[in-house]
Short mmCIF file of C-alpha atoms and ligand atoms in Angstrom, two decimals:
data_model
loop_
_atom_site.label_atom_id
_atom_site.label_comp_id
_atom_site.label_asym_id
_atom_site.label_seq_id
_atom_site.Cartn_x
_atom_site.Cartn_y
_atom_site.Cartn_z
CA MET A 1 10.96 11.01 -40.66
CA PRO A 2 13.00 12.86 -43.34
CA LYS A 3 14.96 10.53 -45.66
CA ASP A 4 18.41 11.92 -44.79
CA THR A 5 18.06 11.36 -41.00
CA VAL A 6 20.41 8.72 -39.56
CA VAL A 7 18.34 5.59 -38.96
CA LYS A 8 18.26 5.22 -35.19
CA PRO A 9 16.12 2.63 -33.46
CA ALA A 10 13.36 3.64 -31.06
CA THR A 11 14.44 1.82 -27.91
CA VAL A 12 12.59 1.10 -24.66
CA THR A 13 13.78 -0.88 -21.62
CA CYS A 14 11.48 -2.20 -18.87
CA THR A 15 11.62 -4.58 -15.93
CA ALA A 16 8.97 -7.03 -14.69
CA PRO A 17 8.58 -9.17 -11.56
CA VAL A 18 8.24 -12.86 -10.71
CA ASN A 19 5.02 -13.96 -8.95
CA ILE A 20 4.35 -16.94 -6.68
CA ALA A 21 0.81 -18.32 -6.55
CA VAL A 22 -0.93 -19.10 -3.27
CA VAL A 23 -3.95 -20.49 -5.15
CA LYS A 24 -2.39 -22.38 -8.04
CA TYR A 25 -3.19 -22.37 -11.74
CA TRP A 26 -2.95 -25.94 -13.07
CA GLY A 27 -4.80 -26.98 -16.23
CA LYS A 28 -6.04 -25.31 -19.40
CA ARG A 29 -9.43 -25.44 -21.07
CA ASN A 30 -7.93 -23.94 -24.25
CA GLU A 31 -4.26 -24.63 -25.07
CA GLY A 32 -3.86 -22.06 -27.85
CA LEU A 33 -5.38 -19.10 -26.02
CA ILE A 34 -4.05 -20.34 -22.63
CA LEU A 35 -7.39 -20.28 -20.80
CA PRO A 36 -7.30 -21.92 -17.34
CA ILE A 37 -9.75 -24.35 -15.72
CA ASN A 38 -9.67 -22.33 -12.48
CA SER A 39 -8.90 -18.85 -11.19
CA SER A 40 -5.66 -18.30 -9.24
CA LEU A 41 -4.05 -15.77 -6.93
CA SER A 42 -0.43 -14.77 -6.41
CA VAL A 43 1.93 -12.40 -4.67
CA THR A 44 4.19 -10.33 -6.92
CA LEU A 45 7.77 -10.51 -5.58
CA HIS A 46 9.99 -7.44 -5.29
CA GLN A 47 12.14 -6.65 -8.31
CA ASP A 48 15.10 -5.64 -6.11
CA GLN A 49 15.67 -9.37 -5.71
CA LEU A 50 14.04 -11.03 -8.74
CA LYS A 51 13.31 -9.44 -12.09
CA THR A 52 13.53 -9.71 -15.86
CA THR A 53 14.87 -6.74 -17.84
CA THR A 54 13.88 -6.44 -21.50
CA THR A 55 14.91 -3.96 -24.18
CA VAL A 56 12.90 -3.67 -27.39
CA ALA A 57 14.27 -1.66 -30.31
CA SER A 58 12.23 -0.89 -33.40
CA CYS A 59 13.84 0.43 -36.58
CA ARG A 60 13.04 0.69 -40.26
CA SER A 61 16.46 -0.75 -41.12
CA PHE A 62 15.81 -4.02 -39.25
CA GLN A 63 15.28 -6.92 -41.68
CA GLU A 64 13.44 -9.27 -39.33
CA ASP A 65 12.18 -9.67 -35.77
CA ARG A 66 14.94 -11.15 -33.56
CA ILE A 67 15.29 -12.12 -29.89
CA TRP A 68 18.21 -12.73 -27.49
CA LEU A 69 17.51 -14.38 -24.12
CA ASN A 70 20.18 -14.36 -21.39
CA GLY A 71 22.90 -13.69 -23.95
CA LYS A 72 21.86 -16.24 -26.60
CA GLU A 73 19.85 -15.66 -29.79
CA GLU A 74 16.65 -17.74 -29.72
CA ASP A 75 14.06 -18.68 -32.35
CA ILE A 76 11.62 -15.81 -32.80
CA ASN A 77 9.13 -18.24 -34.40
CA HIS A 78 8.28 -19.82 -31.06
CA PRO A 79 4.43 -19.91 -31.19
CA ARG A 80 3.96 -18.16 -27.82
CA LEU A 81 6.35 -15.35 -28.76
CA GLN A 82 4.51 -14.99 -32.05
CA SER A 83 1.15 -14.81 -30.20
CA CYS A 84 2.41 -11.93 -28.04
CA LEU A 85 3.93 -10.02 -30.97
CA ARG A 86 0.83 -10.52 -33.13
CA GLU A 87 -1.64 -9.55 -30.39
CA ILE A 88 0.18 -6.41 -29.27
CA ARG A 89 0.52 -5.23 -32.88
CA ARG A 90 -3.15 -6.02 -33.49
CA LEU A 91 -4.14 -4.02 -30.40
CA ALA A 92 -1.96 -1.07 -31.46
CA ARG A 93 -3.55 -1.01 -34.94
CA LYS A 94 -7.03 -1.21 -33.46
CA ARG A 95 -6.33 1.66 -31.05
CA ARG A 96 -4.87 3.72 -33.89
CA ASN A 97 -7.92 3.05 -36.08
CA ASP A 98 -10.13 4.06 -33.16
CA GLY A 99 -8.34 7.44 -33.14
CA ASP A 100 -5.78 6.99 -30.33
CA SER A 101 -3.03 9.46 -31.32
CA SER A 102 -0.48 8.13 -28.79
CA VAL A 103 -0.01 4.98 -30.91
CA ASP A 104 3.21 5.13 -32.95
CA VAL A 105 2.23 4.11 -36.48
CA GLY A 106 5.81 4.39 -37.73
CA CYS A 107 7.05 1.77 -35.32
CA LEU A 108 4.16 -0.54 -36.22
CA SER A 109 5.51 -1.07 -39.73
CA HIS A 110 9.05 -1.85 -38.49
CA LYS A 111 10.65 -5.07 -37.25
CA VAL A 112 11.82 -5.34 -33.63
CA HIS A 113 14.92 -6.61 -31.86
CA ILE A 114 14.30 -7.94 -28.34
CA CYS A 115 16.92 -8.59 -25.67
CA SER A 116 16.03 -9.98 -22.25
CA VAL A 117 17.99 -10.99 -19.12
CA ASN A 118 17.10 -12.24 -15.63
CA ASN A 119 18.88 -11.00 -12.49
CA PHE A 120 18.68 -14.50 -11.00
CA PRO A 121 20.31 -17.72 -12.20
CA THR A 122 18.11 -19.81 -14.51
CA ALA A 123 19.58 -22.80 -12.67
CA ALA A 124 17.70 -21.62 -9.55
CA GLY A 125 14.66 -23.27 -11.18
CA LEU A 126 12.42 -20.27 -10.53
CA ALA A 127 9.66 -19.92 -13.07
CA SER A 128 11.17 -17.21 -15.22
CA SER A 129 8.58 -17.41 -18.02
CA ALA A 130 6.08 -15.31 -16.04
CA ALA A 131 8.46 -12.38 -15.58
CA GLY A 132 9.82 -12.87 -19.11
CA PHE A 133 6.51 -12.71 -21.00
CA ALA A 134 5.14 -9.95 -18.75
CA CYS A 135 8.25 -7.88 -19.48
CA LEU A 136 8.09 -8.58 -23.21
CA VAL A 137 4.45 -7.51 -23.52
CA TYR A 138 4.87 -4.46 -21.28
CA THR A 139 7.95 -3.26 -23.22
CA LEU A 140 6.38 -3.83 -26.65
CA ALA A 141 3.33 -1.87 -25.49
CA LYS A 142 5.57 1.08 -24.53
CA VAL A 143 7.33 0.96 -27.91
CA TYR A 144 4.00 1.11 -29.76
CA GLY A 145 2.42 3.62 -27.36
CA VAL A 146 -0.33 1.27 -26.15
CA ASP A 147 -1.46 1.30 -22.52
CA GLY A 148 -4.35 -0.12 -20.48
CA GLU A 149 -5.24 -3.76 -19.95
CA LEU A 150 -2.44 -5.96 -21.31
CA SER A 151 -2.60 -9.03 -19.05
CA GLY A 152 -4.76 -10.87 -21.61
CA ILE A 153 -1.84 -10.64 -24.06
CA ALA A 154 0.82 -11.63 -21.47
CA ARG A 155 -1.42 -14.64 -20.67
CA GLN A 156 -0.91 -15.88 -24.23
CA GLY A 157 2.85 -16.05 -23.62
CA SER A 158 2.53 -18.06 -20.41
CA GLY A 159 -0.56 -18.33 -18.23
CA SER A 160 1.10 -17.20 -15.00
CA ALA A 161 2.66 -14.20 -16.83
CA CYS A 162 -0.68 -12.35 -16.74
CA ARG A 163 -0.35 -12.04 -12.94
CA SER A 164 3.14 -10.45 -13.26
CA MET A 165 1.54 -7.45 -15.02
CA TYR A 166 0.51 -6.07 -11.60
CA GLY A 167 2.21 -5.53 -8.26
CA GLY A 168 1.07 -6.71 -4.85
CA PHE A 169 -1.68 -9.33 -4.59
CA VAL A 170 -3.10 -10.36 -7.94
CA GLN A 171 -5.91 -12.65 -9.05
CA TRP A 172 -6.24 -14.19 -12.50
CA ILE A 173 -9.95 -14.45 -13.13
CA MET A 174 -10.49 -17.57 -15.24
CA GLY A 175 -13.32 -16.03 -17.28
CA GLU A 176 -16.09 -17.80 -19.16
CA ARG A 177 -15.87 -16.60 -22.74
CA GLU A 178 -14.55 -18.88 -25.47
CA ASP A 179 -12.46 -16.06 -26.96
CA GLY A 180 -10.75 -15.53 -23.57
CA LYS A 181 -11.47 -11.78 -23.47
CA ASP A 182 -12.59 -12.04 -19.82
CA SER A 183 -9.61 -14.16 -18.69
CA VAL A 184 -7.46 -11.39 -17.22
CA ALA A 185 -5.45 -10.48 -14.14
CA GLN A 186 -6.63 -7.94 -11.60
CA GLN A 187 -4.89 -6.39 -8.60
CA VAL A 188 -6.58 -7.40 -5.33
CA GLU A 189 -4.38 -5.18 -3.11
CA PRO A 190 -1.22 -3.17 -3.87
CA GLU A 191 2.21 -4.16 -2.48
CA SER A 192 1.98 -1.45 0.22
CA HIS A 193 -1.10 -3.17 1.73
CA TRP A 194 0.76 -5.73 3.86
CA PRO A 195 4.22 -4.31 4.66
CA ASP A 196 5.09 -7.03 7.24
CA LEU A 197 4.67 -9.90 4.81
CA ARG A 198 8.00 -11.54 3.90
CA VAL A 199 8.96 -14.14 1.33
CA LEU A 200 11.87 -16.59 1.51
CA VAL A 201 12.77 -18.60 -1.57
CA LEU A 202 14.58 -21.76 -0.43
CA VAL A 203 16.50 -22.91 -3.48
CA ALA A 204 16.71 -26.70 -3.20
CA SER A 205 19.50 -28.60 -4.84
CA ALA A 206 17.62 -30.49 -7.55
CA GLU A 207 18.84 -33.81 -8.92
CA ARG A 208 17.30 -33.33 -12.34
CA LYS A 209 15.02 -31.06 -14.33
CA PRO A 210 11.36 -31.82 -13.59
CA VAL A 211 8.52 -32.12 -16.15
CA GLY A 212 7.64 -28.62 -17.44
CA SER A 213 4.36 -27.01 -16.35
CA THR A 214 2.85 -26.90 -19.85
CA ALA A 215 3.26 -30.65 -20.48
CA GLY A 216 2.55 -31.57 -16.86
CA MET A 217 -0.77 -29.77 -16.63
CA GLN A 218 -1.86 -31.16 -20.00
CA THR A 219 -1.45 -34.74 -18.72
CA SER A 220 -3.20 -33.78 -15.46
CA VAL A 221 -6.24 -32.40 -17.35
CA GLU A 222 -6.41 -35.60 -19.42
CA THR A 223 -6.05 -38.08 -16.56
CA SER A 224 -6.76 -36.64 -13.08
CA SER A 225 -10.30 -36.66 -11.74
CA LEU A 226 -8.97 -34.99 -8.59
CA LEU A 227 -7.92 -32.00 -10.70
CA LYS A 228 -11.45 -31.71 -12.08
CA HIS A 229 -12.88 -31.84 -8.57
CA ARG A 230 -10.35 -29.22 -7.41
CA ALA A 231 -11.15 -26.81 -10.25
CA GLU A 232 -14.94 -27.18 -9.95
CA SER A 233 -15.54 -27.65 -6.24
CA VAL A 234 -12.53 -26.41 -4.27
CA VAL A 235 -10.94 -23.37 -5.92
CA PRO A 236 -14.05 -21.13 -6.27
CA ASP A 237 -14.57 -20.98 -2.47
CA ARG A 238 -10.86 -20.94 -1.76
CA MET A 239 -10.42 -17.86 -3.99
CA LYS A 240 -13.07 -16.01 -1.97
CA GLN A 241 -11.46 -17.01 1.34
CA MET A 242 -7.98 -16.10 0.14
CA ILE A 243 -9.07 -12.67 -1.12
CA GLU A 244 -10.75 -12.00 2.22
CA ALA A 245 -7.63 -13.13 4.15
CA VAL A 246 -5.52 -10.75 2.03
CA HIS A 247 -7.94 -7.85 2.55
CA LYS A 248 -7.89 -8.43 6.33
CA LYS A 249 -4.15 -9.24 6.51
CA ASP A 250 -5.22 -12.40 8.35
CA PHE A 251 -1.93 -14.32 8.24
CA ALA A 252 -3.17 -17.51 9.93
CA THR A 253 -5.90 -18.00 7.31
CA PHE A 254 -3.62 -16.90 4.45
CA ALA A 255 -0.97 -19.41 5.62
CA GLU A 256 -3.32 -22.37 6.02
CA LEU A 257 -4.99 -21.80 2.65
CA THR A 258 -1.58 -21.41 0.96
CA MET A 259 -0.26 -24.71 2.37
CA ARG A 260 -3.47 -26.59 1.67
CA ASP A 261 -3.55 -25.32 -1.91
CA SER A 262 0.08 -26.25 -2.58
CA ASN A 263 -0.55 -29.71 -1.12
CA GLN A 264 -3.67 -30.19 -3.23
CA PHE A 265 -1.86 -29.11 -6.39
CA HIS A 266 0.87 -31.70 -5.69
CA ALA A 267 -1.82 -34.28 -4.89
CA THR A 268 -3.30 -33.69 -8.37
CA CYS A 269 0.20 -34.29 -9.76
CA LEU A 270 0.31 -37.64 -7.96
CA ASP A 271 -3.21 -38.36 -9.28
CA THR A 272 -1.98 -37.67 -12.82
CA PHE A 273 -1.30 -40.85 -14.78
CA PRO A 274 1.60 -41.53 -15.09
CA PRO A 275 2.20 -39.52 -11.90
CA ILE A 276 4.34 -36.39 -11.76
CA PHE A 277 6.64 -35.73 -8.78
CA TYR A 278 7.81 -32.20 -8.22
CA LEU A 279 8.59 -32.45 -4.51
CA ASN A 280 11.81 -34.20 -3.45
CA THR A 281 13.23 -35.21 -0.05
CA VAL A 282 14.40 -31.64 0.59
CA SER A 283 10.89 -30.30 -0.14
CA ARG A 284 9.31 -32.84 2.21
CA HIS A 285 11.85 -31.94 4.90
CA VAL A 286 10.84 -28.26 4.56
CA ILE A 287 7.14 -29.21 4.85
CA SER A 288 7.80 -31.13 8.10
CA LEU A 289 9.96 -28.31 9.43
CA VAL A 290 7.22 -25.71 8.86
CA HIS A 291 4.57 -27.87 10.53
CA GLN A 292 6.81 -28.62 13.53
CA TYR A 293 7.65 -24.92 13.89
CA ASN A 294 4.00 -23.88 13.71
CA ARG A 295 2.96 -26.66 16.11
CA HIS A 296 5.53 -25.45 18.66
CA TYR A 297 3.83 -22.05 18.71
CA GLY A 298 0.31 -23.39 18.29
CA ALA A 299 -0.18 -20.96 15.40
CA ALA A 300 0.51 -20.72 11.68
CA ARG A 301 3.54 -18.38 11.72
CA VAL A 302 5.05 -19.70 8.50
CA ALA A 303 3.59 -21.16 5.28
CA TYR A 304 5.19 -23.09 2.40
CA THR A 305 4.21 -23.36 -1.23
CA PHE A 306 5.83 -25.28 -4.12
CA ASP A 307 5.43 -24.84 -7.88
CA ALA A 308 6.53 -27.26 -10.59
CA GLY A 309 9.88 -27.98 -8.90
CA PRO A 310 11.44 -28.73 -5.50
CA ASN A 311 12.12 -25.11 -4.35
CA ALA A 312 10.10 -24.01 -1.34
CA VAL A 313 8.67 -20.52 -1.18
CA ILE A 314 7.99 -19.48 2.41
CA TYR A 315 5.52 -16.76 3.37
CA THR A 316 5.86 -15.35 6.88
CA LEU A 317 5.77 -12.07 8.82
CA GLN A 318 8.75 -9.79 9.45
CA GLN A 319 8.79 -10.56 13.20
CA HIS A 320 9.32 -14.30 12.59
CA VAL A 321 11.90 -14.18 9.79
CA ALA A 322 15.12 -14.15 11.85
CA GLU A 323 14.09 -17.03 14.09
CA PHE A 324 12.70 -19.16 11.30
CA LEU A 325 15.91 -18.67 9.28
CA GLN A 326 17.91 -19.89 12.27
CA VAL A 327 15.77 -23.02 12.37
CA VAL A 328 16.35 -23.53 8.63
CA ARG A 329 20.13 -23.22 9.22
CA LEU A 330 19.85 -25.86 11.93
CA VAL A 331 18.07 -28.37 9.69
CA PHE A 332 19.91 -27.45 6.46
CA PRO A 333 23.43 -26.53 7.64
CA PRO A 334 25.07 -24.31 5.02
CA ASP A 335 28.42 -25.75 3.93
CA ASN A 336 31.57 -23.67 4.45
CA ASN A 337 31.58 -22.48 0.86
CA ASN A 338 28.19 -20.83 0.96
CA GLY A 339 28.12 -19.90 4.66
CA LYS A 340 28.46 -16.22 3.79
CA THR A 341 26.17 -16.11 0.79
CA PHE A 342 23.57 -18.58 2.10
CA LEU A 343 21.15 -15.68 2.57
CA THR A 344 20.80 -13.21 -0.30
CA GLY A 345 18.39 -10.27 -0.62
CA LEU A 346 16.89 -8.57 2.44
CA GLN A 347 19.39 -9.11 5.24
CA VAL A 348 18.38 -10.30 8.69
CA GLU A 349 20.43 -10.19 11.93
CA PRO A 350 20.94 -13.74 13.27
CA VAL A 351 19.17 -14.53 16.55
CA GLU A 352 19.55 -17.21 19.22
CA ILE A 353 16.84 -19.84 19.33
CA SER A 354 15.56 -21.36 22.56
CA GLU A 355 16.32 -24.92 23.67
CA GLU A 356 12.56 -25.62 23.71
CA LEU A 357 12.30 -24.69 20.05
CA LYS A 358 15.40 -26.74 19.16
CA ASN A 359 13.87 -29.73 20.91
CA ALA A 360 10.57 -29.24 19.11
CA ILE A 361 12.27 -29.64 15.73
CA CYS A 362 12.78 -33.38 15.35
CA LEU A 363 14.49 -33.64 11.97
CA GLU A 364 17.81 -35.07 10.85
CA PRO A 365 20.04 -32.26 9.60
CA MET A 366 20.39 -32.42 5.81
CA SER A 367 23.54 -30.66 4.71
CA LYS A 368 23.62 -29.24 1.16
CA GLY A 369 19.84 -29.74 0.84
CA ILE A 370 19.29 -26.03 0.32
CA SER A 371 21.91 -24.25 -1.76
CA TYR A 372 20.83 -20.71 -0.87
CA ILE A 373 17.93 -18.52 0.25
CA ILE A 374 16.55 -15.36 -1.37
CA SER A 375 14.85 -13.10 1.15
CA THR A 376 12.31 -10.70 -0.36
CA GLN A 377 8.85 -9.13 -0.02
CA ALA A 378 5.86 -8.14 -2.14
CA GLY A 379 6.71 -5.61 -4.82
CA PRO A 380 5.39 -3.45 -7.65
CA GLY A 381 4.46 -4.40 -11.22
CA PRO A 382 6.45 -3.72 -14.44
CA ARG A 383 8.37 -0.45 -14.76
CA VAL A 384 10.04 1.59 -17.52
CA LEU A 385 13.75 2.30 -17.04
CA GLU A 386 14.27 5.90 -18.14
CA ASP A 387 18.09 5.85 -18.15
CA PRO A 388 19.29 4.99 -21.70
CA SER A 389 22.53 3.53 -20.32
CA GLN A 390 20.37 0.62 -19.07
CA HIS A 391 19.40 -0.45 -22.61
CA LEU A 392 20.51 -4.00 -23.38
CA LEU A 393 20.72 -3.22 -27.12
CA GLY A 394 23.25 -0.78 -28.59
CA PRO A 395 22.54 1.93 -31.22
CA ASP A 396 23.19 -0.76 -33.88
CA GLY A 397 20.26 -2.77 -32.48
CA LEU A 398 22.49 -5.63 -31.31
CA PRO A 399 23.12 -6.82 -27.71
CA LYS A 400 25.74 -4.62 -25.99
C1 DP6 B 1 2.69 -24.46 -10.87
O1 DP6 B 1 2.26 -20.38 -16.40
O2 DP6 B 1 4.32 -21.84 -16.41
O3 DP6 B 1 3.59 -22.30 -11.31
O4 DP6 B 1 0.62 -21.40 -19.09
O5 DP6 B 1 1.74 -23.51 -19.81
O6 DP6 B 1 3.08 -21.40 -19.60
P1 DP6 B 1 1.89 -22.21 -19.08
O7 DP6 B 1 2.22 -22.60 -17.57
P2 DP6 B 1 2.82 -21.74 -16.40
O8 DP6 B 1 2.27 -22.57 -15.14
C2 DP6 B 1 2.50 -22.18 -13.83
C3 DP6 B 1 2.04 -23.25 -12.91
C4 DP6 B 1 2.41 -23.07 -11.45
C5 DP6 B 1 1.25 -22.48 -10.66
C6 DP6 B 1 1.00 -21.00 -10.80
O9 DP6 B 1 1.94 -20.21 -11.03
O10 DP6 B 1 -0.19 -20.62 -10.63
#
């Protein structure tokens, strides 16, 4: 660049999705590299409803690397952020040395400013670190001109983030190597594979913040023999069965495996010493509701899964969504305030439910148990936003 040119940052903005596992990751064999004790599989949710947007600007006038998350400047020295920055820069240099001319060497010697926001409330308790680290790594890669396999770097920000690097149905292969090079995510099927599949996120009103996943799984690895059994003897077969169910769009098998895996994950939490409780009374009510609904039809029409918090994520098929939502409204009556906004995302026309079905659901109504529902579907992986008006950082490199 000639010396007299105005110093303008090179700016890229991308978005990345949230993912919800149906075979859970719980436990690391290497804390620093974030290597798991078992493989896992997830569905990438659609970014129309849930996404992180990240802008990265690189400029020779920047004095230091800086980051703003949801409007607040955060410490760039966070070890996991540093791992992602270091690894992406290392990869860019390696590619450049190997003769890849698309790598931007100029940018590599500059500092970066990073600004990231979620389109969903952090208070919703949805794991935002997966979308966040996936978006960070994807955007940095675009700034430096690096493409190809990047999930191994996103993994070093947060384990589950590696699965948000792809759309559709994604497995994280645990790998065997000590350096973690073979612990990467891989798309099993794209989002277009199963168009009828629907996802409902039931946001439960939580009393308090639960134990974080990182600390929780560390205690589980140290104390739970059930977790060891799960990782060694249950998950390998379950992964095969789940991949086959996805390939065949076999909802009944997909649903049963999903519920069993969520239940086993929470059983390992109870087997952790001291025990960890992520499910609350609302979660348990949702579990009973799903089983009563399925029993009424004599088929698995709906499946639940829970991560490290009380929110239920429901997988079902398009043809059952309206009726199941009506049943949820019956058991968790929305209060007057949120009656209108109880359901966000993909809209569904309300339907009447039969007296037989009403009678089959034997649960006390629990008002205010669920604060709202996000209705969504499987979606694509990270994307570049081409429109510069979408940048979160201004020409001065500061949040707009
Ligand atoms: C229960 O990926 O948040 O959501 O690797 O320590 O950042 P770290 O943990 P994280 O754990 C997610 C755990 C889970 C299950 C899953 O998503 O597979």
